[in-house]
mmCIF file of C-alpha atoms in Angstrom:
data_model
loop_
_atom_site.group_PDB
_atom_site.id
_atom_site.type_symbol
_atom_site.label_atom_id
_atom_site.label_comp_id
_atom_site.label_asym_id
_atom_site.label_seq_id
_atom_site.Cartn_x
_atom_site.Cartn_y
_atom_site.Cartn_z
ATOM 1 C CA UNK G 1 10.122 13.055 8.967
ATOM 2 C CA UNK G 2 11.791 11.880 5.767
ATOM 3 C CA UNK G 3 10.583 12.126 2.157
ATOM 4 C CA UNK G 4 9.935 8.395 1.745
ATOM 5 C CA UNK G 5 7.947 8.196 5.035
ATOM 6 C CA UNK G 6 5.801 11.168 4.074
ATOM 7 C CA UNK G 7 5.156 9.813 0.413
ATOM 8 C CA UNK G 8 4.229 6.448 1.748
ATOM 9 C CA UNK G 9 1.698 8.012 4.198
ATOM 10 C CA UNK G 10 0.296 10.126 1.316
ATOM 11 C CA UNK G 11 -0.242 6.931 -0.591
ATOM 12 C CA UNK G 12 -2.002 5.464 2.539
ATOM 13 C CA UNK G 13 -4.284 8.456 2.512
ATOM 14 C CA UNK G 14 -4.944 8.164 -1.145
ATOM 15 C CA UNK G 15 -5.915 4.445 -0.661
ATOM 16 C CA UNK G 16 -8.369 5.449 2.123
ATOM 17 C CA UNK G 17 -9.952 7.983 -0.222
ATOM 18 C CA UNK G 18 -10.368 5.361 -2.845
ATOM 19 C CA UNK G 19 -11.864 2.987 -0.369
ATOM 20 C CA UNK G 20 -14.444 5.602 0.522
ATOM 21 C CA UNK G 21 -15.244 6.524 -2.873
ATOM 22 C CA UNK G 22 -15.594 2.975 -4.091
ATOM 23 C CA UNK G 23 -17.716 1.956 -1.121
ATOM 24 C CA UNK G 24 -20.050 4.992 -1.593
ATOM 25 C CA UNK G 25 -20.561 4.347 -5.282
ATOM 26 C CA UNK G 26 -20.967 0.499 -5.094
ATOM 27 C CA UNK G 27 -22.153 -0.077 -1.553
ATOM 28 C CA UNK G 28 -25.208 -2.057 -2.780
ATOM 29 C CA UNK G 29 -23.169 -4.530 -4.638
ATOM 30 C CA UNK G 30 -20.775 -7.180 -3.013
ATOM 31 C CA UNK G 31 -17.728 -5.784 -4.833
ATOM 32 C CA UNK G 32 -18.058 -2.378 -3.282
ATOM 33 C CA UNK G 33 -17.478 -3.205 0.343
ATOM 34 C CA UNK G 34 -14.979 -5.957 -0.626
ATOM 35 C CA UNK G 35 -12.849 -3.543 -2.606
ATOM 36 C CA UNK G 36 -13.139 -0.870 0.045
ATOM 37 C CA UNK G 37 -11.995 -3.315 2.652
ATOM 38 C CA UNK G 38 -9.047 -4.295 0.328
ATOM 39 C CA UNK G 39 -8.035 -0.643 0.019
ATOM 40 C CA UNK G 40 -8.388 -0.106 3.765
ATOM 41 C CA UNK G 41 -6.052 -3.038 4.443
ATOM 42 C CA UNK G 42 -3.627 -1.840 1.800
ATOM 43 C CA UNK G 43 -3.629 1.695 3.481
ATOM 44 C CA UNK G 44 -2.750 -0.101 6.798
ATOM 45 C CA UNK G 45 -0.007 -1.910 5.132
ATOM 46 C CA UNK G 46 1.362 1.420 3.806
ATOM 47 C CA UNK G 47 1.193 2.891 7.213
ATOM 48 C CA UNK G 48 3.243 -0.040 8.580
ATOM 49 C CA UNK G 49 5.562 0.167 5.586
ATOM 50 C CA UNK G 50 6.141 3.790 6.148
ATOM 51 C CA UNK G 51 7.843 3.012 9.467
ATOM 52 C CA UNK G 52 10.603 1.227 7.622
ATOM 53 C CA UNK G 53 11.873 4.707 6.783
ATOM 54 C CA UNK G 54 12.282 6.039 10.253
ATOM 55 C CA UNK G 55 14.617 5.034 12.976
ATOM 56 C CA UNK G 56 12.864 2.930 15.600
ATOM 57 C CA UNK G 57 13.949 1.059 18.764
ATOM 58 C CA UNK G 58 14.167 -2.737 18.327
ATOM 59 C CA UNK G 59 10.836 -3.449 20.073
ATOM 60 C CA UNK G 60 9.002 -0.865 17.974
ATOM 61 C CA UNK G 61 10.561 -2.047 14.839
ATOM 62 C CA UNK G 62 9.600 -5.588 15.485
ATOM 63 C CA UNK G 63 6.041 -4.553 16.233
ATOM 64 C CA UNK G 64 5.647 -2.570 12.996
ATOM 65 C CA UNK G 65 7.321 -5.395 11.032
ATOM 66 C CA UNK G 66 4.674 -7.829 12.426
ATOM 67 C CA UNK G 67 1.892 -5.324 11.741
ATOM 68 C CA UNK G 68 3.067 -4.664 8.150
ATOM 69 C CA UNK G 69 3.429 -8.487 7.482
ATOM 70 C CA UNK G 70 0.001 -9.071 8.761
ATOM 71 C CA UNK G 71 -1.598 -6.434 6.493
ATOM 72 C CA UNK G 72 0.240 -7.799 3.506
ATOM 73 C CA UNK G 73 -1.041 -11.387 4.314
ATOM 74 C CA UNK G 74 -4.646 -10.245 4.767
ATOM 75 C CA UNK G 75 -4.558 -8.226 1.497
ATOM 76 C CA UNK G 76 -4.231 -11.326 -0.664
ATOM 77 C CA UNK G 77 -7.516 -13.154 0.318
ATOM 78 C CA UNK G 78 -9.388 -9.798 0.371
ATOM 79 C CA UNK G 79 -8.198 -9.099 -3.199
ATOM 80 C CA UNK G 80 -9.006 -12.702 -4.284
ATOM 81 C CA UNK G 81 -12.499 -12.304 -2.965
ATOM 82 C CA UNK G 82 -12.935 -8.844 -4.561
ATOM 83 C CA UNK G 83 -11.910 -10.167 -7.991
ATOM 84 C CA UNK G 84 -14.269 -13.262 -7.570
ATOM 85 C CA UNK G 85 -17.073 -10.772 -6.773
ATOM 86 C CA UNK G 86 -16.212 -8.522 -9.692
ATOM 87 C CA UNK G 87 -16.450 -11.441 -12.100
ATOM 88 C CA UNK G 88 -19.500 -12.807 -10.174
ATOM 89 C CA UNK G 89 -17.999 -16.134 -9.249
ATOM 90 C CA UNK G 90 -18.043 -15.931 -5.453
ATOM 91 C CA UNK G 91 -20.599 -19.035 -5.342
ATOM 92 C CA UNK G 92 -18.384 -21.058 -7.556
ATOM 93 C CA UNK G 93 -15.174 -20.121 -5.773
ATOM 94 C CA UNK G 94 -16.552 -20.155 -2.310
ATOM 95 C CA UNK G 95 -14.216 -22.992 -1.033
ATOM 96 C CA UNK G 96 -11.148 -21.294 -2.502
ATOM 97 C CA UNK G 97 -12.234 -17.986 -0.941
ATOM 98 C CA UNK G 98 -12.738 -19.700 2.437
ATOM 99 C CA UNK G 99 -9.470 -21.520 2.112
ATOM 100 C CA UNK G 100 -7.713 -18.171 1.268
ATOM 101 C CA UNK G 101 -9.226 -16.583 4.368
ATOM 102 C CA UNK G 102 -8.264 -19.532 6.594
ATOM 103 C CA UNK G 103 -4.645 -19.533 5.313
ATOM 104 C CA UNK G 104 -4.495 -15.746 5.706
ATOM 105 C CA UNK G 105 -5.810 -15.950 9.321
ATOM 106 C CA UNK G 106 -3.347 -18.693 10.122
ATOM 107 C CA UNK G 107 -0.409 -16.840 8.779
ATOM 108 C CA UNK G 108 -1.477 -13.666 10.425
ATOM 109 C CA UNK G 109 -1.673 -15.413 13.803
ATOM 110 C CA UNK G 110 1.819 -17.014 13.157
ATOM 111 C CA UNK G 111 3.231 -13.587 12.303
ATOM 112 C CA UNK G 112 2.530 -12.432 15.828
ATOM 113 C CA UNK G 113 2.920 -15.793 17.808
ATOM 114 C CA UNK G 114 5.218 -17.799 15.751
ATOM 115 C CA UNK G 115 8.527 -17.844 13.912
ATOM 116 C CA UNK G 116 7.577 -15.793 10.871
ATOM 117 C CA UNK G 117 9.059 -12.655 12.408
ATOM 118 C CA UNK G 118 11.737 -13.495 14.827
ATOM 119 C CA UNK G 119 13.691 -10.113 14.933
#
């Protein structure tokens, strides 16, 4: 495999290690599991992105593109929720957080069923 592919996967592994460490140290606070989930989704995005650096058949390339876009979409509401928990504003921002997750879910569904990734 190529250098960029390998480096991207190394970054994914580091993200998973960070997720584990953050979760373990902060598992009793809301921010711990949220930040860990954000890092796991970021690691999944990196795994998808790594496949941009290797030759793939069109069907495989399209599937990895959809996967990568889905993970990129899901990272935003998770990150927003994490920051809200970090500053202890989840109650105050609950409707914005709910809206962010709803928009993320809609866009994630559209990335697999709709015209967001056409080929």
